[in-house]
Structure formats: C-alpha cells, structure tokens
Coordinates of C-alpha atoms in Angstrom, one line a residue:
X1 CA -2.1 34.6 -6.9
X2 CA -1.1 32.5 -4.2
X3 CA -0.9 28.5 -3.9
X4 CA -1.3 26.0 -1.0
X5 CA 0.7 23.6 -2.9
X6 CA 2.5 22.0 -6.3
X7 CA -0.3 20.5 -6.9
X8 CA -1.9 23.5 -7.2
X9 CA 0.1 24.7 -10.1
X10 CA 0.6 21.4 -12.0
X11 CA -3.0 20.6 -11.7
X12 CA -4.6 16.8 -11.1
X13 CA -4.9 13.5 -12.9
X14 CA -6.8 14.3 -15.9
X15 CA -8.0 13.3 -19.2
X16 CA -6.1 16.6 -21.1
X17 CA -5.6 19.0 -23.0
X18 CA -6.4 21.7 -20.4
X19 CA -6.9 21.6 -16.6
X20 CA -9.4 24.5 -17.0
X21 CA -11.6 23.5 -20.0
X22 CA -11.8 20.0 -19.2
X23 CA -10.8 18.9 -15.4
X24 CA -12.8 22.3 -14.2
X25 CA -15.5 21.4 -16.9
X26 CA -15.8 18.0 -15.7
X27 CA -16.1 18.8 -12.3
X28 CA -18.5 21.6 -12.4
X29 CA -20.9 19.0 -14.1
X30 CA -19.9 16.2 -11.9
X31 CA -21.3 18.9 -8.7
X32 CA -24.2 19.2 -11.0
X33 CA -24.8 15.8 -11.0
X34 CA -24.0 15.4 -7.0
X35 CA -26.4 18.0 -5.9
X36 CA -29.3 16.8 -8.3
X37 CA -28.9 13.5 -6.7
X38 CA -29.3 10.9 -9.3
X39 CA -29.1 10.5 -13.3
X40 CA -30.8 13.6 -15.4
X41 CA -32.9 12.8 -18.2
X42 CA -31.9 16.5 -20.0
X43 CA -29.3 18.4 -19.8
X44 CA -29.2 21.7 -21.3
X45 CA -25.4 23.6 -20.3
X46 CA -24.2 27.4 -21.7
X47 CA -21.0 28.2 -22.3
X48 CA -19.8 32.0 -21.8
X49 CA -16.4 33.5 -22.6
X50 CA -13.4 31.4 -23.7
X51 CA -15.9 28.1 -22.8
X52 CA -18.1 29.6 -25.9
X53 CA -15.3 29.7 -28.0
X54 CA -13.1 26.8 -27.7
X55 CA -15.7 23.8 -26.2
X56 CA -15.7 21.5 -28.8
X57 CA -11.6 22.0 -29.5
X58 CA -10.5 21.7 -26.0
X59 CA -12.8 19.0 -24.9
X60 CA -15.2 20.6 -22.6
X61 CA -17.9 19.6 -24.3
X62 CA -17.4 15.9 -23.7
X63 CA -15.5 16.9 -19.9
X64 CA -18.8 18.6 -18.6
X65 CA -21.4 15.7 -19.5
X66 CA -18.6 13.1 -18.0
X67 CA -19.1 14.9 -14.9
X68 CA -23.0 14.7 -15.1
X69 CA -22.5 11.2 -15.8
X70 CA -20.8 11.3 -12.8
X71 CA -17.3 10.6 -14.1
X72 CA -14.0 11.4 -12.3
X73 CA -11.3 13.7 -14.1
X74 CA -9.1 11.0 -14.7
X75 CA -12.1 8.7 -16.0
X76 CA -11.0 7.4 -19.7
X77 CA -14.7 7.1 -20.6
X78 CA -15.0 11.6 -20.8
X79 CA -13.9 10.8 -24.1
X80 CA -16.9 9.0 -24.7
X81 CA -19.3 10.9 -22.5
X82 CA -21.7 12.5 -25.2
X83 CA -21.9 9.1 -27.2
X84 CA -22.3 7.6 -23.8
X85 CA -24.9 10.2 -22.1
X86 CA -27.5 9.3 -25.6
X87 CA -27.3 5.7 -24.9
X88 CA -28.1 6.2 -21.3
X89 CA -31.5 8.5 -22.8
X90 CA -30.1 11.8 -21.3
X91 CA -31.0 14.7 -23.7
X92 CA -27.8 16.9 -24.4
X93 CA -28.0 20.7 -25.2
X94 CA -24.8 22.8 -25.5
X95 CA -25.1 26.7 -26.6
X96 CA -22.6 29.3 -26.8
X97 CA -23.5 32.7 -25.5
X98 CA -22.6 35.9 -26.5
X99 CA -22.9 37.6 -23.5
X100 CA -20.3 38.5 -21.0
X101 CA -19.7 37.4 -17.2
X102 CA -17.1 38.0 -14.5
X103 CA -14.7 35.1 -15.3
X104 CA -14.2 33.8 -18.7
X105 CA -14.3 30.4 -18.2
X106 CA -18.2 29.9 -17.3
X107 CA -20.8 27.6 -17.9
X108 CA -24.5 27.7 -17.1
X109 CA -25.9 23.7 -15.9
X110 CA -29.7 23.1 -16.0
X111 CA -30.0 19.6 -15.9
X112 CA -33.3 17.4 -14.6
X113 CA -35.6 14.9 -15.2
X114 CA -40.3 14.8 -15.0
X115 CA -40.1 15.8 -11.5
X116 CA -37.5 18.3 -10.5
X117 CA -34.1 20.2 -11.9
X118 CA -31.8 22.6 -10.9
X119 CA -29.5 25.4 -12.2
X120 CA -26.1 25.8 -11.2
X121 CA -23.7 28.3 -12.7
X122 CA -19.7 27.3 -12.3
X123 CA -16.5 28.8 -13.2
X124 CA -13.1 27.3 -13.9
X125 CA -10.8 29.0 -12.0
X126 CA -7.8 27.2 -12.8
X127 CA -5.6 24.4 -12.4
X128 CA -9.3 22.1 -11.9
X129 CA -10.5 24.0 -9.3
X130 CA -13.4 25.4 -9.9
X131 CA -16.9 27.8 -8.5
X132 CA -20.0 27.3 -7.9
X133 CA -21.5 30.4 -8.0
X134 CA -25.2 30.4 -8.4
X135 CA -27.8 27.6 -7.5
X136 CA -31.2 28.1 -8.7
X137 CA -31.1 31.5 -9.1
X138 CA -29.0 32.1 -5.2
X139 CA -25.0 33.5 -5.6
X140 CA -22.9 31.3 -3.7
X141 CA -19.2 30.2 -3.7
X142 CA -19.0 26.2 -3.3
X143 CA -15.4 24.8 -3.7
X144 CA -16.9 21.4 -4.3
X145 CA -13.2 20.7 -3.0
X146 CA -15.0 19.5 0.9
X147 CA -17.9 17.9 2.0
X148 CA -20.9 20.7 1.9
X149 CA -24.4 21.3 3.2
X150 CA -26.7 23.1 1.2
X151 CA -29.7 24.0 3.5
X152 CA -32.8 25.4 1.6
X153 CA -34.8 27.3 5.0
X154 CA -37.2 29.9 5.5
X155 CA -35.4 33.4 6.3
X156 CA -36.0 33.9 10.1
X157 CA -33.7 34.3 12.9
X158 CA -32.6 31.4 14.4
X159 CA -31.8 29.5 11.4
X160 CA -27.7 29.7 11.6
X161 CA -28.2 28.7 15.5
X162 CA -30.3 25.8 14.9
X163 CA -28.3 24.3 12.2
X164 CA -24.7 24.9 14.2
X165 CA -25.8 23.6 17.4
X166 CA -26.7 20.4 15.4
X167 CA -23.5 20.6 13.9
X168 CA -21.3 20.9 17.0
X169 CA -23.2 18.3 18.7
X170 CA -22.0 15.8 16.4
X171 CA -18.4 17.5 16.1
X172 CA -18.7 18.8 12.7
X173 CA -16.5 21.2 12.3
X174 CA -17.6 24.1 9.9
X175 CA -14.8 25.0 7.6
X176 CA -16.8 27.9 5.6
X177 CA -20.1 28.6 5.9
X178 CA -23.0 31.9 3.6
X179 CA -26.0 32.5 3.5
X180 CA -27.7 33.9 0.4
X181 CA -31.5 35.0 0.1
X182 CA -33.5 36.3 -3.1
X183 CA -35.6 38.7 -0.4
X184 CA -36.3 39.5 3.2
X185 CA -37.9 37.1 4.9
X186 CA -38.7 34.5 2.2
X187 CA -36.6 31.7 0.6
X188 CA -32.6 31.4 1.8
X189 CA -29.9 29.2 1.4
X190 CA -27.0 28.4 3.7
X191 CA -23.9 26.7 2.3
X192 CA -21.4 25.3 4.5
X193 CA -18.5 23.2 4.2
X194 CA -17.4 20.8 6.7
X195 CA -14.5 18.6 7.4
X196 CA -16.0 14.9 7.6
X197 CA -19.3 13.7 5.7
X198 CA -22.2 14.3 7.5
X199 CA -24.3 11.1 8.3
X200 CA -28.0 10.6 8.0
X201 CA -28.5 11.5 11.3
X202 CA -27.2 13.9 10.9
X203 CA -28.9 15.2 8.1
X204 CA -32.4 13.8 9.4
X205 CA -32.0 15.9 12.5
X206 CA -31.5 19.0 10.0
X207 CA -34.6 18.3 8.0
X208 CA -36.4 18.0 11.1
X209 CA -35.7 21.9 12.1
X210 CA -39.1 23.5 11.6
X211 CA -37.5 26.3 9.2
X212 CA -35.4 23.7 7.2
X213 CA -36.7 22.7 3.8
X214 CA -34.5 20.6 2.0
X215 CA -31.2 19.4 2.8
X216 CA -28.4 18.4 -0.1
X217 CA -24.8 16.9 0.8
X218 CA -22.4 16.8 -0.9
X219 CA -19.9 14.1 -0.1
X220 CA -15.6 15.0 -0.5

C-alpha cells in the first residue's frame, strides 16, 4: 500500500484507542450526518466484521454516534456521545451482523427523522480514512476527505454535460467524479469531488437543470 504522507501512517488527532474503529467510525457517521443535513431523530447503524466484534471494546460505538452528532475526531465529548445523543431525543440502535462483506471494518448508517432518512454504508480503511460505499441503495466511493456533490438526476444523456459546464463556469475544478444507477433509464446518482466549496449559486443553478433532482454538498 502506498502513502501520500506521514500522516497517513500515523493517523490524525483523535480520541483513541484505534484510528480505524473509532476516527474511521466517527467519521463515517459524522458523513452520515453531513449528507442528511440536520439532526436525526433515530439512528439505527450495523456493524459487520471486526466492527461486530470489538464495538463496544474499541469505542466505536460511542465514535460513530459522535459523528452523527456531528462531532470532530478529536472532539472530547465522543466519549459521551451515546449518553449525549438520548438527551438530545435521538433514538440509538446498534446490531452486530453475522454476515460477511468485502472489508472487515463496515458499518451500515440509517439514520432519519418523520420526514426523510437515508442509508449509507462506510468502511474504515485505515489510518481514519474511510469509504463511502453505498447511498440509498447506489455503490459509490466518497472519500469524505474533499468537498463533494451528490447529484440525484434522471438517467438521460446530457446529464454529465449539464452539470460540468456549470461547474467550469464557476472554475470548479472536478477532482473525481461516478456515476451509479439502479437501472437504465431511471434514477442515477453522480458523485463528484471538487477542490473549493461550492456556493449556493452554485448549487441553485444545479437544482435548476431540468433532469436534476436533488442536490447534497458536502463541505471539506
């Protein structure tokens, strides 16, 4: 495996033991959180492989409902976050799940409140990087490292034009960008990550594309 930097290796500012089941735990559900938009009133999360077995003894119970409470890694209060997330009236559900996945360390995030919710799936990849890998039932791969877009559109040509022309306009410079779709000619998404925040004109003029559903950013 190859790294970019020390950092890399050694891993960030945390609240410990491990950068994987906790700073990668914490950040999946603090992506979660960002792409929901606001605070949950439930949150039900599944952990698969090594998650499933060591959760509660490596603190990734408490490091993935930080993150949905929109905590940092380094944030002293992840200690509190479960005690915390009741007092704020959000409904906490952890499982551990028997089945197996592609990477060990994986957890499953439905969180939501009387109007809406999502599903993300994330993976700790190491060091408190982590995955996002599925978003309401579309495969992806979201660093949650960079600013993002996440454009919900209808599957018709055109779509990757529209949304890059809008993009270069305002010199945002795209520095990954998929598309994923459950089946031809129905519902996509497009993910892309960017260099600099995108504005709300930005985003308006997105929304405003005829095949463009729903616009999420995600800010760095």
């Amino acid at each position: 495996m190859k790294y970019k930097s020390v950092f890399d290796i050694i891993g960030p500012i945390m609240i410990g033991p491990s950068s994987s089941h906790t700073a990668g735990a914490a950040r999946i559900g603090r992506v979660a959180r960002s792409l929901f938009g606001r605070k949950p009133k439930f949150a039900t999360i599944s952990f698969y492989g090594s998650f499933a077995k060591t959760y509660r003894g490596h603190g990734t119970d408490v490091a993935i409902v930080g993150g949905i409470l929109d905590y940092d890694t380094f944030d002293t209060r992840i200690v509190d976050a479960l005690t915390i997330a009741k007092q704020e009236g959000i409904d906490v559900k952890m499982t551990a799940e028997d089945a197996i996945t592609d990477h060990p360390n994986t957890a499953r995030v439905i969180i939501g409140d009387e109007t809406d919710r999502i599903e993300v799936v994330g993976i700790s990849i190491g060091g408190g990087k982590i995955e996002i890998t599925e978003l309401n039932g579309f495969e992806l791969r979201l660093s949650g490292n960079h600013p993002a877009l996440l454009i919900v559109h209808n599957d018709k040509y055109g779509a990757i034009a529209g949304v890059a022309n809008i993009l270069a306009k305002h010199e945002i410079n795209i520095g990954h960008m998929e598309v994923s779709r459950k089946e031809k000619g129905k519902e996509a998404l497009m993910v892309i990550e960017i260099d600099q925040n995108a504005d709300e004109i930005i985003i308006n003029e997105l929304n405003s594309l005829p095949i463009v559903q729903q616009v999420v950013k995600i800010h760095d």
